[in-house]
mmCIF file of C-alpha atoms in Angstrom:
data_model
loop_
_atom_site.group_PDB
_atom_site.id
_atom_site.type_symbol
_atom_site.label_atom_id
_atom_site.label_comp_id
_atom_site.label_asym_id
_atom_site.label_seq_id
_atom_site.Cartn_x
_atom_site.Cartn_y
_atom_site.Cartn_z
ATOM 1 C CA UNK A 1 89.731 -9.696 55.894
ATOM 2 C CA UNK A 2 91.512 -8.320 53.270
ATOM 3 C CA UNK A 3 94.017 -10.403 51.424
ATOM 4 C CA UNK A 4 92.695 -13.397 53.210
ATOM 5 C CA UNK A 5 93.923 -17.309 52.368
ATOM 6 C CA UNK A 6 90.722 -19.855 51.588
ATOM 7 C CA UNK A 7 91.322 -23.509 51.326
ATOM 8 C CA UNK A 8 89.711 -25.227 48.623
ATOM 9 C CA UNK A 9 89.762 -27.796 45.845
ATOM 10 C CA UNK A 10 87.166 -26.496 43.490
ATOM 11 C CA UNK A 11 87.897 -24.643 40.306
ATOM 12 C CA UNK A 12 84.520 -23.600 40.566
ATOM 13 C CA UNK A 13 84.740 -22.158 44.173
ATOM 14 C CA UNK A 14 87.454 -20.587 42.936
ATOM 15 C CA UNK A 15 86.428 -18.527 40.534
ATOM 16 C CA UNK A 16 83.360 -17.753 42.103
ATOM 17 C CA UNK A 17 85.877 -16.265 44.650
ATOM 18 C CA UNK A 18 88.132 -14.178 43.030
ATOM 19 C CA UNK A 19 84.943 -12.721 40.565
ATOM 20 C CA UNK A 20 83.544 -11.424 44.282
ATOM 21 C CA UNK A 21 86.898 -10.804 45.994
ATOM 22 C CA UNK A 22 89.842 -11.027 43.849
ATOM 23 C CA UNK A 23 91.878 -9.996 46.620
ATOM 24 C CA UNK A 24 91.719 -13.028 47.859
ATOM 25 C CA UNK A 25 94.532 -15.805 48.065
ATOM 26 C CA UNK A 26 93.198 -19.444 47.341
ATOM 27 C CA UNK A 27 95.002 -22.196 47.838
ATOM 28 C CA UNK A 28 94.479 -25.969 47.516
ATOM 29 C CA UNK A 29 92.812 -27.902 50.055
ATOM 30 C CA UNK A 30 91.935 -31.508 49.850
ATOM 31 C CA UNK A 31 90.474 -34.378 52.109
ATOM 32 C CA UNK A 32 87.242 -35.277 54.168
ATOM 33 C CA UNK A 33 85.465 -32.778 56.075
ATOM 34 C CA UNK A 34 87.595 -33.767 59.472
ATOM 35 C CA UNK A 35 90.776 -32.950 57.745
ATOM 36 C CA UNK A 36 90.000 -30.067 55.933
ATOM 37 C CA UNK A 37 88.777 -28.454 59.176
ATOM 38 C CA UNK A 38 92.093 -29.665 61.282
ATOM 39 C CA UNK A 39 94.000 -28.309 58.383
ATOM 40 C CA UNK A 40 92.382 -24.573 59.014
ATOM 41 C CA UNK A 41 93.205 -25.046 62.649
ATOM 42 C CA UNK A 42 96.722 -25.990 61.972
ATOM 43 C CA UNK A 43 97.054 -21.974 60.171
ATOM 44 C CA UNK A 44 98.122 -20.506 57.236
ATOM 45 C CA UNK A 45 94.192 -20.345 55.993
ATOM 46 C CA UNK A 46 91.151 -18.184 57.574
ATOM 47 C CA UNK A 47 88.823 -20.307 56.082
ATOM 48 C CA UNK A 48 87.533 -23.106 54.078
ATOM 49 C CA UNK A 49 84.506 -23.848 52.193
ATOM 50 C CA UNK A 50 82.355 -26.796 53.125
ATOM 51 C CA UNK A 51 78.506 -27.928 52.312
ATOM 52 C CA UNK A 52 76.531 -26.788 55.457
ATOM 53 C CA UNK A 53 74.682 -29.669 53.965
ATOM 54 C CA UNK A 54 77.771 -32.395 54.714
ATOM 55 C CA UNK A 55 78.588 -30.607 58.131
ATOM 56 C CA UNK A 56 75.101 -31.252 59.292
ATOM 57 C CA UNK A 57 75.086 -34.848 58.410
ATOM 58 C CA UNK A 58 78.189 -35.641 60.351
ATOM 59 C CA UNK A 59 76.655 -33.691 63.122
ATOM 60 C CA UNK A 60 78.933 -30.701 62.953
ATOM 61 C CA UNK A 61 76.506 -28.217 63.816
ATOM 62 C CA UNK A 62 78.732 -25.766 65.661
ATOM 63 C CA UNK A 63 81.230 -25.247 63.487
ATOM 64 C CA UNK A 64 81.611 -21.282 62.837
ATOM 65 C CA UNK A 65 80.894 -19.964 59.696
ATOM 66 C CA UNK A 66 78.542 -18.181 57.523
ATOM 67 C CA UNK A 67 75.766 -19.705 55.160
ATOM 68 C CA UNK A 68 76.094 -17.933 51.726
ATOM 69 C CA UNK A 69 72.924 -16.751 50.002
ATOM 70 C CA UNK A 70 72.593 -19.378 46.781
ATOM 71 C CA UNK A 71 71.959 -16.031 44.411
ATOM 72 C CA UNK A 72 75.491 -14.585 45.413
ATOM 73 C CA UNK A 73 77.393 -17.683 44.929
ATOM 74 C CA UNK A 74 75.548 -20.624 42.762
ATOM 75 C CA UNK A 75 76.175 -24.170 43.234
ATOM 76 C CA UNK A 76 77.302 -26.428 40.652
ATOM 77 C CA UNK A 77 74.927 -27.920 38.482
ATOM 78 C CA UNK A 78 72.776 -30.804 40.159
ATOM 79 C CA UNK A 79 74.435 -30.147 43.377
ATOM 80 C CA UNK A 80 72.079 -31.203 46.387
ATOM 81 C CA UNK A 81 69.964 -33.521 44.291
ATOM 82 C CA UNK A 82 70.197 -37.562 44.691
ATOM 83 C CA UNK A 83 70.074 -39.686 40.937
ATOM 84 C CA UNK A 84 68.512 -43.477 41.382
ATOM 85 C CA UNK A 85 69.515 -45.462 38.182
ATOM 86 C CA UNK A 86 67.634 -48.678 37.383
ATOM 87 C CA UNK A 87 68.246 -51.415 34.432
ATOM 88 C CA UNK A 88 66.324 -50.110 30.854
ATOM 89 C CA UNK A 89 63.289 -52.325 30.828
ATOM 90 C CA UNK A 90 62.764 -52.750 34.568
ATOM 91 C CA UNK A 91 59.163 -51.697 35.212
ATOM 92 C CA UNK A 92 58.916 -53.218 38.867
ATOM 93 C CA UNK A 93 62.152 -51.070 40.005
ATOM 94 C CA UNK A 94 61.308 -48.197 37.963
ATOM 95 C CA UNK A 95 57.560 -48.417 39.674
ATOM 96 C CA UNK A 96 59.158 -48.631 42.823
ATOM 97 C CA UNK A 97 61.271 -45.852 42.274
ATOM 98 C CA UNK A 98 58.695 -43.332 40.920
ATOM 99 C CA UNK A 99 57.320 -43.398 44.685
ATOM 100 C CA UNK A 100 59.938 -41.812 45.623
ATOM 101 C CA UNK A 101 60.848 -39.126 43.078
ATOM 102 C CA UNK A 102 60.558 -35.609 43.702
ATOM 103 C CA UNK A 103 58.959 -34.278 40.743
ATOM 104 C CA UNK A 104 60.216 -30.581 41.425
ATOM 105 C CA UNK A 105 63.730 -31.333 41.991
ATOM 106 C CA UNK A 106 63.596 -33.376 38.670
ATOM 107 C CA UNK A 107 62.515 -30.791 36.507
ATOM 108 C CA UNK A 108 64.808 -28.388 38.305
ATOM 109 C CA UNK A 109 68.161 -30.390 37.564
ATOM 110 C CA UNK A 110 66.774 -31.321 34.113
ATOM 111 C CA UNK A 111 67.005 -27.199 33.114
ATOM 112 C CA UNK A 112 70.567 -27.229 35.288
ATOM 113 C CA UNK A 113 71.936 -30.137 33.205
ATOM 114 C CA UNK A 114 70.255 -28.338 29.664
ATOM 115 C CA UNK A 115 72.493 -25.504 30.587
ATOM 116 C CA UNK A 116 75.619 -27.040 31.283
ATOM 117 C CA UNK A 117 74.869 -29.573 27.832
ATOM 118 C CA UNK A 118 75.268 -26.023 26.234
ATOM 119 C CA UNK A 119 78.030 -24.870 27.768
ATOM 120 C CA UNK A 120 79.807 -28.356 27.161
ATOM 121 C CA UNK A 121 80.396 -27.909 31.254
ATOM 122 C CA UNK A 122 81.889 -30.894 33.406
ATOM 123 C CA UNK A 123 83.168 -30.630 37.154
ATOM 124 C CA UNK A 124 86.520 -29.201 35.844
ATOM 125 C CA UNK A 125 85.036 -26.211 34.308
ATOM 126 C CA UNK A 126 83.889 -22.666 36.659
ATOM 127 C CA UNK A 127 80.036 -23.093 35.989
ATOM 128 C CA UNK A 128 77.405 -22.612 38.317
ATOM 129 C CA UNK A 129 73.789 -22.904 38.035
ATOM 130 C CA UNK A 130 70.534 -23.045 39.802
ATOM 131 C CA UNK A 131 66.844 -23.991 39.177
ATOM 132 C CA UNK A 132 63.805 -23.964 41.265
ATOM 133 C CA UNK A 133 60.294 -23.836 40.953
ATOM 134 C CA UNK A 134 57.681 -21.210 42.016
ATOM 135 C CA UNK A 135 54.245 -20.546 41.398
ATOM 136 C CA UNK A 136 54.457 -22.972 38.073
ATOM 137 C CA UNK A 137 57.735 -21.045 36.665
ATOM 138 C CA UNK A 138 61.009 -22.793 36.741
ATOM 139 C CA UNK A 139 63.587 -20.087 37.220
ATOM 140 C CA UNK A 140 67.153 -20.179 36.948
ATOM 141 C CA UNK A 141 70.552 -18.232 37.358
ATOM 142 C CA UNK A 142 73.540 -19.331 35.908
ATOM 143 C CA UNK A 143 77.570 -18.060 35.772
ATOM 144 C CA UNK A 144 80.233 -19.079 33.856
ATOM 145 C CA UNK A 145 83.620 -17.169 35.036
ATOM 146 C CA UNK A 146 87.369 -17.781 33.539
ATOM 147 C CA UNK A 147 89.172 -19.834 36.109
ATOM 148 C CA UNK A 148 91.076 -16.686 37.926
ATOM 149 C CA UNK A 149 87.875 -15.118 38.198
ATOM 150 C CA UNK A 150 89.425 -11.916 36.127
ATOM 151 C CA UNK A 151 85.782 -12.395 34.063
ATOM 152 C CA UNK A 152 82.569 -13.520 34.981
ATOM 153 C CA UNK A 153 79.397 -13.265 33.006
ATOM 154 C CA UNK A 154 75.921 -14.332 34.465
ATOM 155 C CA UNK A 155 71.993 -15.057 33.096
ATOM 156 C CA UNK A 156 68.863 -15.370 34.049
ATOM 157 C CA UNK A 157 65.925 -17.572 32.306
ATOM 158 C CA UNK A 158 62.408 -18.238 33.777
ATOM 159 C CA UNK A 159 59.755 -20.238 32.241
ATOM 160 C CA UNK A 160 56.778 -22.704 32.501
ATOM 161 C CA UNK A 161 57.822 -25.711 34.729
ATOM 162 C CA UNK A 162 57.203 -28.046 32.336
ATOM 163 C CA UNK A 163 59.180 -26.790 29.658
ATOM 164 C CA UNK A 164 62.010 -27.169 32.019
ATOM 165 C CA UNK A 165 64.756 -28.091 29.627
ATOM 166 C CA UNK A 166 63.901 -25.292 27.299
ATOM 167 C CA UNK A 167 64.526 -22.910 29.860
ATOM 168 C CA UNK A 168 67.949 -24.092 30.358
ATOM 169 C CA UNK A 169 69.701 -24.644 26.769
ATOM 170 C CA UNK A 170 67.942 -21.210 26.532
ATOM 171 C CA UNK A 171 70.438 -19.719 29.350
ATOM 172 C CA UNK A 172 73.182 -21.710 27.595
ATOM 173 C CA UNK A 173 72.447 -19.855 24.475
ATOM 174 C CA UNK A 174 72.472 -16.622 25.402
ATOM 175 C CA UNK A 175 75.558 -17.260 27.950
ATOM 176 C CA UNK A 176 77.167 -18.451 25.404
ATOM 177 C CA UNK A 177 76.627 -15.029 23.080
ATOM 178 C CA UNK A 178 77.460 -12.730 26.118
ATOM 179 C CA UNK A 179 80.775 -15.164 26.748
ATOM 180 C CA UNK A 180 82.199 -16.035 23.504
ATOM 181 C CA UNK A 181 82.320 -19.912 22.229
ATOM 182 C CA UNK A 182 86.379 -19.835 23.663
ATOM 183 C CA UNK A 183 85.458 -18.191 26.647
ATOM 184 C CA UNK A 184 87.173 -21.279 29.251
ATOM 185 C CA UNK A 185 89.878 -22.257 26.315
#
């Protein structure tokens, strides 16, 4: 409803907030999935945010609450996607791990993390992005907002799948025209 409190802890989910519905009241909300979701039954909130992602893991499957369509509210960069590191120089782990690698989500977290090199992005800072591949394009869509969500500015890049990073610092780029280089000081 209108003028409704969220819970959350990310600047990100914020912003993304307030750009949509600034009418909005956000206030902080931290802790694990169990006591964020005791906290919105204690009051004071009419909702939270939460991966449908996490709540399926922990078997929380009937918890109300509406997905929201990735192209109306982007994740943060790399969000969803698991990183194996191995020693520099260790060809049996590396051999082993190359079974396992998802070639796809590689190349679509490699233009996400070219676009938030640009943007000199971190955790801290309101930018969403995501990549995916279709029909040998990698496309993306990417926002960078001011924290309160009083400006927002959004781009879209699309490329060959292999030239994957391209197609990211290329939506940094041009972001960064449309935004300004002080847009988040």
């Amino acid at each position: 409803p209108q003028g409704a409190t969220i819970g959350t802890s990310s600047l990100r989910r914020t912003a993304l907030l307030k750009v949509r519905r600034p009418d909005l009241n956000i206030v902080p909300l931290r802790g694990n999935v169990q006591t964020r979701l005791a906290k919105l039954k204690e009051g004071g909130m009419q909702a939270t945010m939460l991966a449908k992602a996490g709540l399926n893991r922990l078997g929380l499957h009937d918890i109300e609450g509406a997905v929201l369509p990735v192209e109306d509210f982007l994740p943060a960069v790399g969000q969803g996607a698991i990183g194996i590191e191995c020693r520099d120089g260790d060809e049996e782990v590396r051999l082993a791990l190359a079974a396992i690698a998802h070639e796809l989500t590689k190349l679509s977290v490699t233009c996400e993390r070219a676009f938030l090199r640009v943007l000199d992005g971190s955790c801290r800072t309101p930018i969403g992005g995501y990549a995916h591949v279709e029909h040998g394009q990698i496309l993306f869509n990417g926002i960078i907002a001011k924290p309160d969500g009083s400006l927002s500015h959004k781009v879209s890049s699309f490329g060959d799948f292999l030239d994957a990073e391209e197609v990211g610092k290329r939506a940094g780029e041009e972001l960064l025209i449309k935004a300004g280089g002080n847009f988040l000081a």
